């Protein structure tokens, strides 16, 4: 899942990025409002973490421009402004959540996860596709009764596919949601992870969970 | 003591009215008294003058027309006139007609003469009168029993007995005397006297001369007489007393009625005040946004209501500023706190290498340092604004301190290629408090260093303006408009809602500079010059140059 952080405090921004990356999010971060808007308009983020007081362009303007441009990204406002009018104004402008500094990082993570779920129309932290069960909070995957151990990138890919279960997900989508700008990966890396997932999840003699739509992308649990 | 507006108004009005009433009443009384007295005196003088006309010259001496007395208007009017007449020669006086006796109006009548012992032979030869003459007049009535019969014996027509008198009195005087008011011939003289019967009265004295009638050897010499007419003033005083009572009663009555009316009217007039008071009372402590409704309030009280509304407005603004300040302080404190918390939480989420911990702690230390600086600035500012800072103003040199502070706060800017230059050709000492001057210079330079673009130049120039020294710090890279330049001293004010990039520059620095300068008897101003440079001007008190 890909997250954008727009926060002008250098230390806070860098550590948020570090913390979210360690929680397996692909993170882009900027301290400038205009740059933040440009990132947000040019990419498909699952969640945007927005500070209200950033130089260049303030958070509420970014939010307004984003919504005017029709972007439905989940936006979490992260600010030291805690008055009710501030919160109301932010939420009314189209923010999905509001968190006041100082905050507990665990809470921020939980809220970001909840926003991701909401982005894909899910309510539960556990996604079930057939007998595949993914606990997004604990980051555990089960196939039937058996737990499957996945590497970080494999898990990220599976979670993304599971969020969009039944849909054809293009390689570009996968690319956009799993990697930040700084990632330098070779073009067939997605195919490699798909192959690894099939090897770890599929049972011999059965149809693969992940189907390839040639020229379009992949589908998780198309038949179920 | 008297707190009621109503009582004050009414008492004031009544006192005013009382003064007016007394003045008017006194004026009326005095004028009236004078007029009555004048009328009284005129009547008295008229009576005296009439009396003078009763003395006639005759061929054989002067005589007093006793019976003409009753034709006098004053006698006819029944005014109780007393009179007494003195003459320098005996006056013939026929006996009065007995019909005058009795009755209250006999005051004007002649009284018994003390000169009755004058022998009838002393009478003027005119006593040998010719029959048919009208003078002296004939008396038809029999003479009073006391009257001496004519020495020539009774005749027909019978002549009344004559007497020759030097003093003639009205009958009511009896044997008593009026004071003899002497004056010049043709003049009159008034006096307040006590009448012989003890009543108060007024008298007028008139002196007159009755000339001789005929020339020749037997002519009568002119007689000089004084007549004094007097009357009781008891009635006059009664009239005046009544007038005084009437005036006093009118005044008291008027005041009582006006007091009552005023009580009602003032009470009614003050009712809007109570209404406004109720409206003010309805404002609660959260009601600084509320205003007193001044509709339907009298003009005089509208001013009060408006002033109160103005005060409410100013209080509201002050409270708003304080609220905004509290919010700003909270906001500024939260930022470093949230940094520390986030860094710590993320670091603790998993086992890490020692280097990672070290790096995290270093960043936490940076954040804590920023927090400390902010807290200290707030503290200094609070002390300055509360006037709790003890200052020791001494002559200090600015240039070396500027250099020192630049080394400390300008290190990062210097790394960006920003150059700092001090120009202090005269090495002017300024009067300042050392620690506070450090606060000023550090914050001023820090602000300049933060704003200055890479490779630009910051200049600090010290010059002499009369009794003061002026330090001008100029840096390029100002993004403020000319109008916004003055607001940089507001606490936590920023050019836009977006925060400035530096974590340290949190909108307090220049506020602190201005407050500190003011505390040291100087001032701080800011402007944006034509080249879009930010110009901060600090004016210090000039110190006497030592040596």
XYZ file of C-alpha atoms in Angstrom, chain B residues 164-534:
371
model
C -55.480 131.796 69.957
C -53.123 128.928 69.819
C -49.489 128.326 69.009
C -49.959 124.562 68.934
C -52.902 122.880 67.270
C -53.516 119.125 67.772
C -55.936 116.640 66.417
C -58.472 115.545 68.975
C -57.189 111.980 69.171
C -53.859 113.199 70.438
C -55.401 114.570 73.552
C -52.590 116.239 75.464
C -49.900 114.155 73.850
C -47.303 115.392 71.412
C -46.122 114.188 68.092
C -42.415 114.608 67.468
C -41.758 117.922 65.863
C -40.147 117.142 62.537
C -38.389 120.301 61.517
C -37.521 120.934 57.950
C -37.050 123.794 55.547
C -39.932 125.821 54.147
C -41.675 123.930 51.360
C -39.879 120.690 52.243
C -41.209 117.607 53.874
C -39.545 115.065 56.129
C -40.714 111.564 56.885
C -39.898 109.483 59.938
C -40.942 106.260 61.492
C -42.211 107.049 64.936
C -43.965 105.511 67.825
C -47.368 107.038 68.178
C -48.253 108.473 71.583
C -50.478 105.464 72.210
C -47.530 103.186 71.664
C -48.467 101.914 68.171
C -45.858 102.115 65.422
C -46.503 104.800 62.903
C -45.089 107.098 60.335
C -45.060 110.837 60.392
C -44.345 113.597 57.928
C -43.366 117.074 58.836
C -44.005 119.999 56.527
C -42.859 123.509 57.180
C -44.755 126.331 55.565
C -45.290 130.017 55.742
C -48.552 131.837 55.570
C -47.966 135.380 54.246
C -49.652 138.500 55.487
C -52.785 139.439 53.719
C -52.770 143.199 53.596
C -50.125 145.829 53.518
C -50.294 148.641 55.990
C -49.415 149.340 59.552
C -51.640 146.661 60.954
C -50.605 144.055 58.682
C -50.067 140.624 59.969
C -46.517 139.405 59.777
C -46.073 136.132 57.887
C -46.413 133.106 60.128
C -44.048 130.186 60.001
C -45.636 126.863 60.831
C -44.719 123.265 61.076
C -47.311 120.614 60.600
C -46.680 116.974 61.442
C -49.158 114.418 60.194
C -48.872 110.885 61.483
C -50.753 107.654 61.104
C -50.473 104.198 62.482
C -48.673 101.713 60.270
C -50.235 98.755 62.008
C -52.589 98.154 59.136
C -49.788 98.554 56.636
C -47.664 96.104 58.551
C -50.594 93.725 58.710
C -51.009 93.958 54.952
C -47.335 93.375 54.431
C -47.342 90.511 56.890
C -50.225 88.942 55.053
C -48.397 89.406 51.769
C -45.299 87.745 53.231
C -47.319 84.835 54.536
C -49.053 84.489 51.194
C -45.764 84.448 49.330
C -44.214 81.934 51.728
C -47.260 79.692 51.583
C -47.293 79.857 47.787
C -43.591 79.011 47.662
C -43.919 76.088 50.040
C -46.986 74.781 48.262
C -45.345 75.075 44.865
C -42.278 73.275 46.098
C -44.228 70.501 47.694
C -46.267 69.955 44.552
C -43.236 70.190 42.268
C -41.324 67.813 44.523
C -44.090 65.270 44.211
C -44.419 65.736 40.471
C -40.637 65.582 40.058
C -40.510 62.364 42.076
C -42.935 60.751 39.678
C -41.449 62.244 36.516
C -37.848 61.472 37.456
C -38.814 57.978 38.476
C -40.483 57.453 35.128
C -37.531 59.091 33.343
C -35.026 56.823 35.061
C -36.873 53.659 34.225
C -34.839 53.092 31.020
C -31.706 53.102 33.184
C -33.015 50.166 35.134
C -33.890 48.502 31.843
C -30.343 48.966 30.568
C -29.015 47.703 33.897
C -31.124 44.568 33.469
C -29.752 44.109 29.975
C -26.211 44.509 31.260
C -26.992 42.123 34.075
C -28.158 39.591 31.539
C -24.662 39.443 30.029
C -22.752 36.496 31.411
C -19.041 35.869 31.589
C -19.118 34.099 28.265
C -21.010 37.011 26.807
C -18.167 39.135 25.505
C -19.578 38.588 22.056
C -22.936 39.916 23.167
C -23.796 43.576 22.944
C -26.274 45.673 24.860
C -29.300 46.431 22.779
C -29.574 50.235 22.748
C -32.847 50.405 20.875
C -35.545 52.280 22.727
C -33.010 53.672 25.158
C -32.922 57.432 25.786
C -30.151 59.378 24.099
C -28.310 60.065 27.350
C -28.049 56.399 28.182
C -27.324 55.318 24.636
C -23.875 56.864 25.074
C -23.297 54.708 28.148
C -24.545 51.619 26.366
C -22.356 52.325 23.361
C -19.283 52.930 25.484
C -19.982 49.712 27.302
C -20.340 47.920 24.004
C -17.040 49.416 22.925
C -15.441 48.165 26.116
C -16.928 44.734 25.575
C -15.515 44.762 22.072
C -12.046 45.675 23.265
C -12.188 43.076 26.038
C -13.373 40.512 23.558
C -10.476 41.323 21.254
C -8.026 41.072 24.134
C -9.485 37.741 25.184
C -9.407 36.547 21.611
C -5.746 37.503 21.376
C -5.002 35.641 24.577
C -6.943 32.619 23.379
C -5.126 32.723 20.071
C -1.829 33.018 21.910
C -2.617 30.041 24.098
C -3.560 28.040 21.035
C -0.377 29.133 19.296
C 1.774 28.275 22.282
C 0.122 24.883 22.534
C 0.646 24.336 18.842
C 4.294 25.301 18.984
C 4.949 23.123 22.006
C 3.222 20.155 20.445
C 5.450 20.040 17.425
C 8.715 19.150 19.191
C 6.846 16.959 21.662
C 5.270 14.956 18.883
C 8.654 14.622 17.237
C 10.196 13.191 20.373
C 7.293 10.829 20.842
C 7.224 9.615 17.260
C 10.971 9.094 17.074
C 10.968 7.175 20.339
C 7.976 5.010 19.476
C 9.267 4.072 16.047
C 12.707 3.347 17.412
C 11.282 1.088 20.088
C 9.123 -0.877 17.654
C 11.898 -3.352 16.964
C 15.351 -4.414 17.973
C 17.896 -2.147 16.280
C 21.589 -1.711 15.821
C 23.405 0.543 18.355
C 24.111 3.100 15.607
C 20.395 3.416 14.915
C 19.676 4.061 18.571
C 22.456 6.630 18.661
C 21.066 8.428 15.620
C 17.559 8.369 17.096
C 18.751 9.778 20.400
C 20.650 12.515 18.561
C 17.455 13.540 16.810
C 15.501 13.420 20.030
C 18.129 15.696 21.552
C 17.711 18.150 18.670
C 13.965 18.181 19.180
C 14.379 18.646 22.942
C 16.780 21.529 22.328
C 14.248 23.210 20.082
C 11.630 22.686 22.763
C 13.901 24.182 25.393
C 14.623 27.237 23.260
C 10.947 27.765 22.675
C 10.131 27.446 26.356
C 12.891 29.868 27.265
C 11.680 32.391 24.724
C 8.170 32.125 26.101
C 9.481 32.553 29.606
C 11.551 35.629 28.769
C 8.615 37.081 26.882
C 6.259 36.420 29.759
C 8.648 38.040 32.219
C 9.176 41.017 29.957
C 5.470 41.506 29.513
C 4.856 41.152 33.217
C 7.643 43.657 33.897
C 9.374 41.189 36.202
C 12.765 41.380 34.549
C 15.412 43.235 36.467
C 17.527 45.124 33.986
C 20.955 46.572 34.484
C 21.651 49.025 31.699
C 25.345 49.445 31.027
C 27.344 50.820 28.115
C 28.047 47.889 25.818
C 29.792 47.588 22.475
C 27.593 46.036 19.824
C 29.982 44.949 17.097
C 31.863 42.194 18.988
C 28.594 40.754 20.298
C 27.116 40.697 16.819
C 30.121 38.724 15.593
C 29.849 36.263 18.484
C 26.165 35.656 17.895
C 26.651 35.205 14.203
C 29.121 32.419 14.915
C 26.461 30.701 16.998
C 23.202 31.262 15.140
C 24.566 31.896 11.676
C 26.569 28.710 11.297
C 24.009 27.014 9.088
C 23.486 30.115 6.992
C 27.221 30.548 6.648
C 27.344 27.001 5.323
C 24.838 28.080 2.665
C 27.249 30.802 1.635
C 25.522 33.649 3.484
C 27.976 36.409 4.393
C 27.595 38.595 7.463
C 29.192 42.018 7.702
C 29.172 44.499 10.582
C 29.802 48.185 9.969
C 30.454 50.174 13.116
C 32.909 52.888 12.116
C 32.486 54.940 15.261
C 32.409 51.996 17.666
C 29.365 53.452 19.344
C 28.540 52.045 22.769
C 24.860 51.494 23.521
C 23.038 51.432 26.829
C 21.712 47.925 27.279
C 21.270 45.002 29.621
C 23.800 42.320 28.718
C 21.661 39.153 28.825
C 18.694 40.880 27.221
C 20.906 42.350 24.501
C 22.072 38.804 23.778
C 18.447 37.723 23.393
C 17.831 40.602 20.990
C 20.883 40.030 18.846
C 20.530 36.261 18.750
C 16.927 36.419 17.660
C 17.441 39.240 15.174
C 20.382 37.464 13.540
C 18.631 34.116 13.658
C 15.692 35.602 11.788
C 17.979 37.190 9.206
C 19.999 34.008 8.797
C 16.876 31.914 8.285
C 15.419 34.181 5.639
C 18.590 35.028 3.742
C 18.888 33.117 0.454
C 21.994 31.066 -0.281
C 25.045 33.175 -1.036
C 23.378 36.445 -0.028
C 24.725 39.094 2.296
C 23.466 40.229 5.688
C 24.640 43.633 6.885
C 24.480 45.143 10.353
C 25.227 48.836 10.500
C 25.453 51.002 13.563
C 24.978 54.729 13.297
C 24.346 57.721 15.401
C 20.971 59.488 15.423
C 21.059 62.296 17.908
C 20.743 60.946 21.433
C 20.218 57.434 20.152
C 22.083 54.683 18.359
C 20.520 52.828 15.501
C 21.359 49.278 14.522
C 20.081 48.351 11.084
C 20.116 44.707 10.081
C 19.319 44.082 6.419
C 18.825 40.741 4.762
C 17.619 39.811 1.305
C 15.040 37.161 0.538
C 12.074 38.858 2.097
C 8.768 37.437 0.969
C 6.665 39.880 2.922
C 4.660 42.687 1.423
C 5.332 46.210 2.611
C 2.086 46.153 4.571
C 2.924 42.871 6.261
C 6.304 44.068 7.504
C 4.816 45.697 10.574
C 3.142 42.471 11.666
C 6.322 40.473 12.068
C 6.402 41.541 15.693
C 3.077 39.889 16.458
C 3.446 36.715 18.429
C 3.387 33.628 16.226
C 2.411 35.679 13.218
C 3.429 34.221 9.910
C 3.199 35.593 6.425
C 0.914 32.748 5.361
C -0.936 29.973 7.068
C 1.873 27.699 6.009
C 4.643 27.533 8.537
C 8.127 28.811 8.000
C 10.571 26.152 7.066
C 12.808 26.401 10.079
C 11.871 24.529 13.170
C 13.559 27.090 15.390
C 11.992 30.147 13.946
C 8.604 29.749 15.459
C 7.252 33.263 15.222
C 8.381 34.390 18.650
C 11.851 35.703 17.847
C 10.940 39.144 16.579
C 8.228 39.570 19.211
C 10.905 38.962 21.775
C 13.226 41.437 20.044
C 10.653 44.188 20.195
C 9.646 43.545 23.809
C 13.279 43.388 24.906
C 14.123 46.597 23.071
C 11.160 48.344 24.665
C 12.220 47.073 28.072
C 15.632 48.624 27.512
C 14.117 51.958 26.539
C 14.625 51.450 22.828
C 12.432 50.321 19.995
C 12.305 47.938 17.091
C 10.760 48.593 13.694
C 10.708 46.615 10.481
C 10.131 47.461 6.853
C 10.648 46.064 3.416
C 12.810 48.209 1.180
C 12.617 48.772 -2.566
C 14.968 45.839 -3.260
C 12.717 43.527 -1.280
C 15.184 43.357 1.555
C 13.927 42.985 5.104
